[in-house]
Coordinates of N, CA and C in Angstrom, one line a residue:
X232 N -6.9 119.9 -12.1 CA -6.3 118.6 -12.3 C -7.2 117.5 -11.7
X233 N -7.8 117.7 -10.5 CA -8.7 116.8 -9.9 C -9.9 116.5 -10.8
X234 N -10.4 117.6 -11.5 CA -11.5 117.5 -12.4 C -11.2 116.4 -13.5
X235 N -10.1 116.5 -14.1 CA -9.7 115.6 -15.2 C -9.6 114.2 -14.6
X236 N -9.0 114.0 -13.4 CA -8.8 112.7 -12.8 C -10.2 112.1 -12.5
X237 N -11.1 112.8 -12.0 CA -12.4 112.2 -11.7 C -13.2 111.9 -13.0
X238 N -13.0 112.7 -14.0 CA -13.7 112.4 -15.3 C -13.1 111.1 -15.9
X239 N -11.7 111.0 -15.8 CA -11.1 109.8 -16.3 C -11.4 108.5 -15.5
X240 N -11.6 108.7 -14.2 CA -12.0 107.6 -13.4 C -13.4 107.1 -13.9
X241 N -14.3 108.1 -14.0 CA -15.6 107.7 -14.5 C -15.6 107.1 -15.9
X242 N -14.8 107.6 -16.8 CA -14.7 107.1 -18.2 C -14.3 105.7 -18.2
X243 N -13.2 105.4 -17.5 CA -12.6 104.0 -17.6 C -13.4 103.0 -16.8
X244 N -14.0 103.4 -15.7 CA -14.8 102.5 -14.9 C -16.1 102.2 -15.7
X245 N -16.7 103.2 -16.3 CA -17.9 102.9 -17.1 C -17.6 102.1 -18.4
X246 N -16.5 102.4 -19.0 CA -16.1 101.7 -20.2 C -15.8 100.3 -19.9
X247 N -15.2 100.0 -18.8 CA -14.9 98.6 -18.4 C -16.2 97.9 -18.1
X248 N -17.1 98.5 -17.5 CA -18.4 97.9 -17.2 C -19.3 97.7 -18.4
X249 N -19.1 98.5 -19.4 CA -19.9 98.4 -20.6 C -19.4 97.4 -21.6
X250 N -18.1 97.1 -21.5 CA -17.5 96.2 -22.6 C -17.9 94.8 -22.5
X251 N -18.4 94.3 -21.2 CA -18.8 93.0 -21.1 C -20.2 92.8 -21.6
X252 N -20.6 91.6 -22.0 CA -21.9 91.3 -22.6 C -23.0 91.7 -21.5
X253 N -24.0 92.4 -21.9 CA -25.1 92.7 -21.0 C -26.4 93.0 -21.9
X254 N -27.5 93.1 -21.3 CA -28.7 93.3 -22.1 C -28.7 94.7 -22.7
X255 N -27.9 95.6 -22.2 CA -27.8 97.0 -22.8 C -27.0 97.0 -24.1
X256 N -25.8 96.4 -24.0 CA -25.0 96.5 -25.3 C -25.5 95.5 -26.3
X257 N -26.1 94.4 -25.9 CA -26.7 93.5 -26.9 C -28.0 94.2 -27.5
X258 N -28.7 95.0 -26.8 CA -29.8 95.7 -27.3 C -29.4 96.7 -28.3
X259 N -28.2 97.3 -28.1 CA -27.6 98.3 -29.1 C -27.3 97.5 -30.4
X260 N -26.8 96.3 -30.3 CA -26.5 95.6 -31.5 C -27.8 95.2 -32.2
X261 N -28.8 94.8 -31.5 CA -30.1 94.5 -32.1 C -30.7 95.7 -32.8
X262 N -30.6 96.9 -32.1 CA -31.2 98.1 -32.7 C -30.4 98.5 -34.0
X263 N -29.1 98.3 -33.9 CA -28.3 98.7 -35.1 C -28.6 97.8 -36.3
X264 N -28.8 96.5 -36.0 CA -29.1 95.6 -37.1 C -30.5 95.7 -37.6
X265 N -31.4 95.9 -36.8 CA -32.8 95.9 -37.2 C -33.4 97.3 -37.6
X266 N -32.8 98.3 -37.0 CA -33.4 99.7 -37.2 C -32.4 100.7 -37.8
X267 N -31.1 100.2 -37.9 CA -30.1 101.1 -38.4 C -29.2 101.8 -37.3
X268 N -28.1 102.2 -37.7 CA -27.1 102.8 -36.8 C -27.6 104.1 -36.2
X269 N -28.4 104.9 -36.9 CA -28.9 106.2 -36.4 C -29.8 105.9 -35.3
X270 N -30.7 104.9 -35.4 CA -31.6 104.6 -34.3 C -30.9 104.1 -33.1
X271 N -29.8 103.4 -33.3 CA -29.0 102.9 -32.2 C -28.4 104.0 -31.4
X272 N -27.9 105.1 -32.1 CA -27.3 106.2 -31.4 C -28.3 107.0 -30.6
X273 N -29.6 107.0 -31.1 CA -30.6 107.7 -30.2 C -30.9 106.8 -29.0
X274 N -30.9 105.5 -29.2 CA -31.0 104.5 -28.1 C -29.9 104.8 -27.1
X275 N -28.7 104.9 -27.5 CA -27.6 105.1 -26.7 C -27.7 106.5 -25.9
X276 N -28.3 107.5 -26.6 CA -28.5 108.7 -26.0 C -29.4 108.6 -24.8
X277 N -30.5 107.7 -25.0 CA -31.4 107.4 -23.9 C -30.6 106.8 -22.7
X278 N -29.8 105.8 -23.1 CA -28.9 105.2 -22.1 C -28.1 106.2 -21.3
X279 N -27.5 107.1 -22.0 CA -26.5 108.1 -21.4 C -27.3 109.0 -20.5
X280 N -28.5 109.4 -20.8 CA -29.3 110.3 -20.0 C -29.5 109.7 -18.6
X281 N -29.9 108.4 -18.5 CA -30.1 107.7 -17.3 C -28.8 107.4 -16.6
X282 N -27.8 107.0 -17.3 CA -26.5 106.6 -16.7 C -25.9 107.7 -16.0
X283 N -26.1 108.9 -16.5 CA -25.5 110.1 -15.8 C -26.1 110.2 -14.3
X284 N -27.4 110.0 -14.2 CA -28.0 110.1 -12.9 C -27.7 108.8 -12.1
X285 N -27.6 107.7 -12.7 CA -27.3 106.5 -12.0 C -25.9 106.6 -11.4
X286 N -24.9 107.2 -12.1 CA -23.6 107.3 -11.6 C -23.6 108.3 -10.4
X287 N -24.4 109.4 -10.5 CA -24.5 110.3 -9.4 C -25.1 109.6 -8.1
X288 N -26.1 108.8 -8.3 CA -26.8 108.1 -7.2 C -25.8 107.1 -6.6
X289 N -25.0 106.4 -7.5 CA -24.0 105.5 -7.0 C -23.0 106.1 -6.1
X290 N -22.6 107.3 -6.6 CA -21.6 108.1 -5.8 C -22.1 108.5 -4.4
X291 N -23.4 108.9 -4.4 CA -24.0 109.4 -3.2 C -24.2 108.2 -2.2
X292 N -24.7 107.1 -2.8 CA -24.9 105.9 -1.9 C -23.6 105.4 -1.3
X293 N -22.5 105.5 -2.1 CA -21.2 105.1 -1.6 C -20.8 105.9 -0.4
X294 N -21.3 107.1 -0.3 CA -20.9 108.0 0.9 C -21.7 107.7 2.1
X295 N -22.9 107.0 2.0 CA -23.7 106.8 3.1 C -24.1 105.4 3.4
X296 N -24.2 104.5 2.4 CA -24.7 103.2 2.6 C -23.7 102.2 3.2
X297 N -22.4 102.6 3.2 CA -21.4 101.7 3.8 C -21.7 101.4 5.3
X298 N -22.5 102.3 5.9 CA -22.9 102.1 7.3 C -24.3 101.6 7.4
X299 N -25.0 101.3 6.3 CA -26.4 100.8 6.3 C -26.5 99.7 5.3
X300 N -25.9 98.6 5.5 CA -25.9 97.5 4.5 C -27.3 96.9 4.2
X301 N -28.3 97.1 5.2 CA -29.6 96.6 4.9 C -30.3 97.2 3.7
X302 N -29.9 98.4 3.4 CA -30.5 99.1 2.2 C -29.9 98.5 0.9
X303 N -28.7 98.1 1.0 CA -28.1 97.4 -0.2 C -28.8 96.1 -0.5
X304 N -29.1 95.4 0.6 CA -29.8 94.1 0.4 C -31.2 94.3 -0.2
X305 N -31.9 95.4 0.2 CA -33.2 95.7 -0.3 C -33.1 96.0 -1.8
X306 N -32.1 96.8 -2.2 CA -31.9 97.2 -3.6 C -31.6 95.9 -4.4
X307 N -30.8 95.0 -3.9 CA -30.5 93.7 -4.6 C -31.7 92.9 -4.8
X308 N -32.6 92.9 -3.8 CA -33.8 92.1 -3.9 C -34.8 92.7 -5.0
X309 N -34.9 94.0 -5.0 CA -35.7 94.6 -6.0 C -35.1 94.4 -7.4
X310 N -33.8 94.6 -7.5 CA -33.1 94.4 -8.8 C -33.3 93.0 -9.3
X311 N -33.2 92.0 -8.4 CA -33.4 90.6 -8.8 C -34.7 90.4 -9.4
X312 N -35.8 90.9 -8.8 CA -37.1 90.8 -9.3 C -37.3 91.4 -10.7
X313 N -36.7 92.6 -10.9 CA -36.8 93.2 -12.2 C -36.1 92.4 -13.2
X314 N -34.9 91.9 -12.9 CA -34.2 91.1 -13.9 C -34.9 89.9 -14.3
X315 N -35.6 89.2 -13.4 CA -36.4 88.0 -13.7 C -37.6 88.4 -14.7
X316 N -38.2 89.6 -14.4 CA -39.3 90.1 -15.3 C -38.7 90.4 -16.7
X317 N -37.5 91.0 -16.7 CA -36.9 91.3 -18.0 C -36.6 90.0 -18.8
X318 N -36.1 89.0 -18.1 CA -35.8 87.8 -18.7 C -37.0 87.1 -19.3
X319 N -38.1 87.1 -18.6 CA -39.3 86.6 -19.1 C -39.8 87.3 -20.3
X320 N -39.7 88.7 -20.3 CA -40.1 89.5 -21.4 C -39.3 89.2 -22.7
X321 N -38.0 89.0 -22.5 CA -37.1 88.8 -23.7 C -37.4 87.4 -24.3
X322 N -37.7 86.4 -23.4 CA -38.0 85.1 -24.0 C -39.4 85.2 -24.7
X323 N -40.3 86.0 -24.2 CA -41.6 86.2 -24.8 C -41.4 86.8 -26.2
X324 N -40.5 87.8 -26.3 CA -40.3 88.4 -27.6 C -39.7 87.4 -28.6
X325 N -38.8 86.6 -28.1 CA -38.1 85.6 -28.9 C -39.1 84.6 -29.5
X326 N -40.0 84.1 -28.7 CA -40.9 83.1 -29.2 C -42.1 83.6 -29.8
X327 N -42.4 84.9 -29.8 CA -43.6 85.4 -30.4 C -43.3 86.3 -31.6
X328 N -42.1 86.9 -31.7 CA -41.8 87.8 -32.8 C -41.4 87.0 -34.1
X329 N -41.7 87.6 -35.2 CA -41.3 87.1 -36.5 C -39.9 87.6 -36.9
X330 N -39.2 86.9 -37.7 CA -37.8 87.3 -38.1 C -38.0 88.5 -39.0
X331 N -37.2 89.5 -38.7 CA -37.2 90.8 -39.5 C -36.0 90.7 -40.5
X332 N -36.3 90.6 -41.8 CA -35.2 90.5 -42.7 C -34.7 91.8 -43.2
X333 N -35.5 92.9 -43.1 CA -35.1 94.2 -43.6 C -35.1 95.2 -42.4
X334 N -34.3 96.2 -42.5 CA -34.3 97.2 -41.4 C -35.6 98.0 -41.5
X335 N -36.1 98.4 -40.3 CA -37.3 99.2 -40.2 C -37.0 100.5 -39.5
X336 N -37.4 101.6 -40.2 CA -37.1 102.9 -39.6 C -38.1 103.1 -38.4
X337 N -37.6 103.6 -37.3 CA -38.5 103.9 -36.2 C -38.2 105.4 -35.8
X338 N -39.2 106.1 -35.2 CA -39.0 107.5 -34.8 C -37.9 107.6 -33.9
X339 N -37.2 108.8 -34.0 CA -36.0 109.0 -33.1 C -36.5 109.1 -31.6
X340 N -37.6 109.7 -31.4 CA -38.1 109.8 -30.0 C -38.4 108.4 -29.4
X341 N -38.9 107.5 -30.3 CA -39.2 106.2 -29.8 C -37.9 105.4 -29.4
X342 N -36.9 105.6 -30.2 CA -35.6 104.9 -29.9 C -35.0 105.5 -28.6
X343 N -35.0 106.8 -28.5 CA -34.5 107.5 -27.3 C -35.3 107.1 -26.1
X344 N -36.6 107.1 -26.2 CA -37.4 106.7 -25.0 C -37.2 105.2 -24.6
X345 N -37.0 104.4 -25.6 CA -36.7 103.0 -25.4 C -35.3 102.9 -24.6
X346 N -34.4 103.7 -25.0 CA -33.1 103.7 -24.3 C -33.3 104.1 -22.8
X347 N -34.1 105.1 -22.6 CA -34.3 105.6 -21.2 C -35.0 104.5 -20.4
X348 N -36.0 103.8 -21.0 CA -36.6 102.7 -20.2 C -35.7 101.6 -19.9
X349 N -34.9 101.1 -20.9 CA -34.0 100.0 -20.7 C -32.9 100.3 -19.7
X350 N -32.4 101.6 -19.8 CA -31.3 101.9 -18.8 C -31.9 102.1 -17.4
X351 N -33.1 102.5 -17.3 CA -33.8 102.7 -16.0 C -34.0 101.3 -15.4
X352 N -34.2 100.3 -16.2 CA -34.4 98.9 -15.7 C -33.1 98.2 -15.4
X353 N -32.0 98.8 -15.8 CA -30.7 98.2 -15.5 C -30.3 98.4 -14.1
X354 N -30.8 97.6 -13.2 CA -30.6 97.8 -11.7 C -29.2 97.4 -11.3
X355 N -28.4 96.9 -12.3 CA -27.0 96.6 -11.9 C -26.1 97.8 -11.9
X356 N -26.5 98.9 -12.6 CA -25.7 100.1 -12.8 C -25.4 100.8 -11.5
X357 N -26.4 101.0 -10.7 CA -26.2 101.7 -9.4 C -25.3 101.0 -8.5
X358 N -25.5 99.6 -8.2 CA -24.6 98.9 -7.4 C -23.2 98.8 -8.0
X359 N -23.1 98.8 -9.3 CA -21.8 98.8 -9.9 C -21.0 100.1 -9.6
X360 N -21.7 101.2 -9.8 CA -21.0 102.5 -9.5 C -20.8 102.6 -8.0
X361 N -21.7 102.1 -7.2 CA -21.5 102.2 -5.7 C -20.3 101.4 -5.3
X362 N -20.1 100.2 -5.9 CA -19.0 99.4 -5.5 C -17.7 100.0 -6.0
X363 N -17.7 100.5 -7.2 CA -16.5 101.1 -7.8 C -16.0 102.3 -7.0
X364 N -17.0 103.2 -6.7 CA -16.6 104.4 -6.0 C -16.3 104.1 -4.5
X365 N -16.9 103.1 -3.9 CA -16.5 102.7 -2.6 C -15.1 102.2 -2.6
X366 N -14.7 101.5 -3.6 CA -13.3 101.1 -3.7 C -12.3 102.3 -3.8
X367 N -12.7 103.2 -4.7 CA -11.9 104.4 -4.8 C -11.8 105.2 -3.5
X368 N -12.9 105.3 -2.8 CA -12.9 106.0 -1.5 C -12.0 105.2 -0.5
X369 N -12.1 103.9 -0.5 CA -11.2 103.1 0.4 C -9.8 103.2 0.1
X370 N -9.4 103.5 -1.2 CA -8.0 103.7 -1.6 C -7.6 105.1 -1.5
X371 N -8.6 106.0 -1.0 CA -8.3 107.4 -0.9 C -8.0 108.1 -2.2
X372 N -8.7 107.6 -3.3 CA -8.5 108.3 -4.6 C -9.8 109.2 -4.9
X373 N -10.8 109.0 -4.0 CA -12.0 109.8 -4.3 C -12.6 110.2 -2.9
X374 N -13.0 111.5 -2.9 CA -13.7 112.1 -1.8 C -15.0 112.6 -2.2
X375 N -16.1 112.1 -1.6 CA -17.4 112.5 -2.2 C -17.7 114.0 -1.9
X376 N -18.2 114.6 -3.0 CA -18.8 115.9 -2.9 C -19.7 116.0 -4.2
X377 N -20.6 117.0 -4.2 CA -21.5 117.1 -5.4 C -20.7 117.4 -6.7
X378 N -19.7 118.2 -6.6 CA -18.9 118.5 -7.8 C -18.1 117.3 -8.2
X379 N -17.5 116.6 -7.3 CA -16.7 115.4 -7.6 C -17.6 114.3 -8.3
X380 N -18.8 114.1 -7.7 CA -19.8 113.2 -8.2 C -20.2 113.6 -9.6
X381 N -20.4 114.9 -9.8 CA -20.8 115.5 -11.1 C -19.7 115.2 -12.2
X382 N -18.4 115.4 -11.8 CA -17.4 115.2 -12.8 C -17.2 113.7 -13.1
X383 N -17.4 112.9 -12.1 CA -17.3 111.4 -12.3 C -18.4 111.0 -13.2
X384 N -19.6 111.5 -13.0 CA -20.8 111.1 -13.8 C -20.6 111.6 -15.3
X385 N -20.0 112.7 -15.5 CA -19.7 113.1 -16.9 C -18.8 112.1 -17.5
X386 N -17.7 111.7 -16.8 CA -16.8 110.7 -17.4 C -17.5 109.4 -17.6
X387 N -18.3 109.0 -16.7 CA -18.9 107.7 -16.9 C -19.9 107.7 -18.0
X388 N -20.6 108.8 -18.2 CA -21.5 109.0 -19.3 C -20.8 108.9 -20.7
X389 N -19.6 109.6 -20.7 CA -18.8 109.6 -21.9 C -18.3 108.2 -22.2
X390 N -17.8 107.5 -21.1 CA -17.3 106.2 -21.3 C -18.3 105.2 -21.8
X391 N -19.5 105.2 -21.2 CA -20.5 104.3 -21.7 C -21.0 104.6 -23.1
X392 N -21.1 105.9 -23.4 CA -21.6 106.3 -24.7 C -20.6 105.8 -25.8
X393 N -19.3 106.0 -25.5 CA -18.2 105.6 -26.4 C -18.3 104.1 -26.7
X394 N -18.4 103.3 -25.6 CA -18.4 101.8 -25.8 C -19.6 101.3 -26.5
X395 N -20.8 101.9 -26.1 CA -22.0 101.5 -26.8 C -22.0 101.9 -28.3
X396 N -21.4 103.0 -28.6 CA -21.3 103.5 -30.0 C -20.5 102.5 -30.8
X397 N -19.4 102.0 -30.2 CA -18.5 101.1 -30.9 C -19.3 99.8 -31.2
X398 N -20.1 99.4 -30.2 CA -21.0 98.2 -30.5 C -21.9 98.5 -31.7
X399 N -22.5 99.7 -31.7 CA -23.4 100.0 -32.8 C -22.7 100.1 -34.2
X400 N -21.5 100.6 -34.2 CA -20.7 100.8 -35.4 C -20.3 99.4 -35.9
X401 N -19.8 98.6 -35.0 CA -19.3 97.3 -35.4 C -20.4 96.4 -35.9
X402 N -21.6 96.5 -35.3 CA -22.7 95.7 -35.7 C -23.1 96.1 -37.1
X403 N -23.0 97.4 -37.5 CA -23.4 97.8 -38.8 C -22.4 97.3 -39.8
X404 N -21.1 97.3 -39.5 CA -20.1 97.0 -40.5 C -20.0 95.5 -40.8
X405 N -20.4 94.7 -39.8 CA -20.3 93.2 -40.0 C -21.7 92.6 -40.0
X406 N -22.7 93.4 -40.5 CA -24.1 93.0 -40.4 C -24.3 91.6 -41.0
X407 N -23.6 91.3 -42.1 CA -23.9 90.0 -42.8 C -23.4 88.8 -42.0
X408 N -22.5 89.1 -41.0 CA -22.0 88.0 -40.2 C -22.8 87.9 -38.9
X409 N -23.7 88.8 -38.6 CA -24.4 88.8 -37.4 C -25.9 88.6 -37.6
X410 N -26.3 88.3 -38.8 CA -27.7 88.1 -39.1 C -28.3 87.0 -38.2
X411 N -27.6 85.8 -38.1 CA -28.1 84.7 -37.3 C -28.2 85.1 -35.9
X412 N -27.2 85.8 -35.4 CA -27.2 86.3 -34.0 C -28.4 87.2 -33.7
X413 N -28.6 88.1 -34.7 CA -29.7 89.1 -34.6 C -31.0 88.4 -34.4
X414 N -31.3 87.2 -35.1 CA -32.5 86.5 -34.9 C -32.7 85.9 -33.6
X415 N -31.5 85.7 -32.9 CA -31.5 85.0 -31.6 C -31.3 86.0 -30.5
X416 N -31.2 87.3 -30.8 CA -30.8 88.3 -29.8 C -31.7 88.4 -28.6
X417 N -33.0 88.3 -28.8 CA -33.9 88.3 -27.6 C -33.7 87.1 -26.7
X418 N -33.4 86.0 -27.3 CA -33.1 84.7 -26.6 C -31.9 84.9 -25.8
X419 N -30.8 85.5 -26.4 CA -29.6 85.7 -25.7 C -29.8 86.7 -24.5
X420 N -30.5 87.8 -24.8 CA -30.8 88.7 -23.7 C -31.6 88.1 -22.6
X421 N -32.5 87.2 -22.9 CA -33.3 86.5 -21.9 C -32.4 85.6 -21.0
X422 N -31.5 84.9 -21.7 CA -30.5 84.1 -21.0 C -29.6 84.9 -20.0
X423 N -29.1 86.0 -20.6 CA -28.2 86.8 -19.8 C -28.9 87.4 -18.5
X424 N -30.0 88.0 -18.7 CA -30.7 88.6 -17.6 C -31.2 87.5 -16.6
X425 N -31.6 86.3 -17.1 CA -32.0 85.2 -16.3 C -30.9 84.7 -15.4
X426 N -29.7 84.5 -16.0 CA -28.5 84.0 -15.3 C -28.1 85.0 -14.2
X427 N -28.1 86.3 -14.5 CA -27.7 87.3 -13.5 C -28.8 87.3 -12.4
X428 N -30.0 87.3 -12.7 CA -31.1 87.2 -11.7 C -31.0 86.0 -10.8
X429 N -30.7 84.9 -11.4 CA -30.5 83.6 -10.7 C -29.3 83.7 -9.8
X430 N -28.2 84.3 -10.3 CA -27.0 84.5 -9.5 C -27.3 85.4 -8.3
X431 N -28.0 86.5 -8.5 CA -28.4 87.4 -7.4 C -29.3 86.7 -6.4
X432 N -30.2 85.8 -6.9 CA -31.1 85.1 -5.9 C -30.4 84.1 -5.1
X433 N -29.4 83.4 -5.7 CA -28.6 82.4 -4.9 C -27.8 83.2 -3.9
X434 N -27.2 84.3 -4.3 CA -26.4 85.1 -3.4 C -27.2 85.6 -2.2
X435 N -28.5 86.1 -2.4 CA -29.3 86.6 -1.4 C -29.8 85.5 -0.4
X436 N -30.0 84.2 -1.0 CA -30.4 83.1 -0.2 C -29.3 82.7 0.8
X437 N -28.1 82.6 0.3 CA -27.0 82.1 1.1 C -26.2 83.2 1.7
X438 N -26.6 84.4 1.6 CA -25.9 85.5 2.2 C -25.8 85.4 3.7

C-alpha cells in the first residue's frame, strides 16, 4: 500500500509542477509544432530520463540538507547563473532564426538527446522536489529510504511524462491556432527563464 501512496505522491506533485508554464513544457509545444508529435514524445522521453534521477536527488537532499542550508544557497546561485545563460540563448535563437513554416523531421536520437540536455539544465527541478518532499517529511507522510525515493521517482516520472504528453497532443490538434505563438516561442522561453533567474537573484541578494 505504501508503494502506491509514494507513487501517487510523486505523480501528483510532478504533474502539479509540470502544468505551469516553464521552458520545458513550452519547448514540448515548440517541438510538436515544428517537428511533429513523434519528435516531441522522444523529447519528453529525454525529460523523463533526467527527471527520474532529479526526483531521487531531491529526495536524498531533503533527508540531509535541512541541516545544511548553505548548500541550498550554493545550488540556488548556480541555478540562477544557468537560467540567465538559458535566457540569453533563447533570445539569441529568437532574433537569429528564421520562421519555419513547415514541419521538419529530425532524428529520434537528436530529439531524445535534446530532451536530456534541456532537463539537465532545469535547475528548478531538484529544489522543487527537495521542497515538496521536505514538506511531506514534515507532515510525516514520507520517510526517506532508497526504496521510498525510488517509488516516488517512478510516480514523478509518470506524472511529468503524462502532463508533457498532453502539451504535445494539444499543440498538434490546435496547430493552426498556435502558429503565431510558435514563431514567438523562443522569445517567450527567454522571458520566462529571465524572469525566474531575476527573481532568484533578487531573493539571494535580500536573503
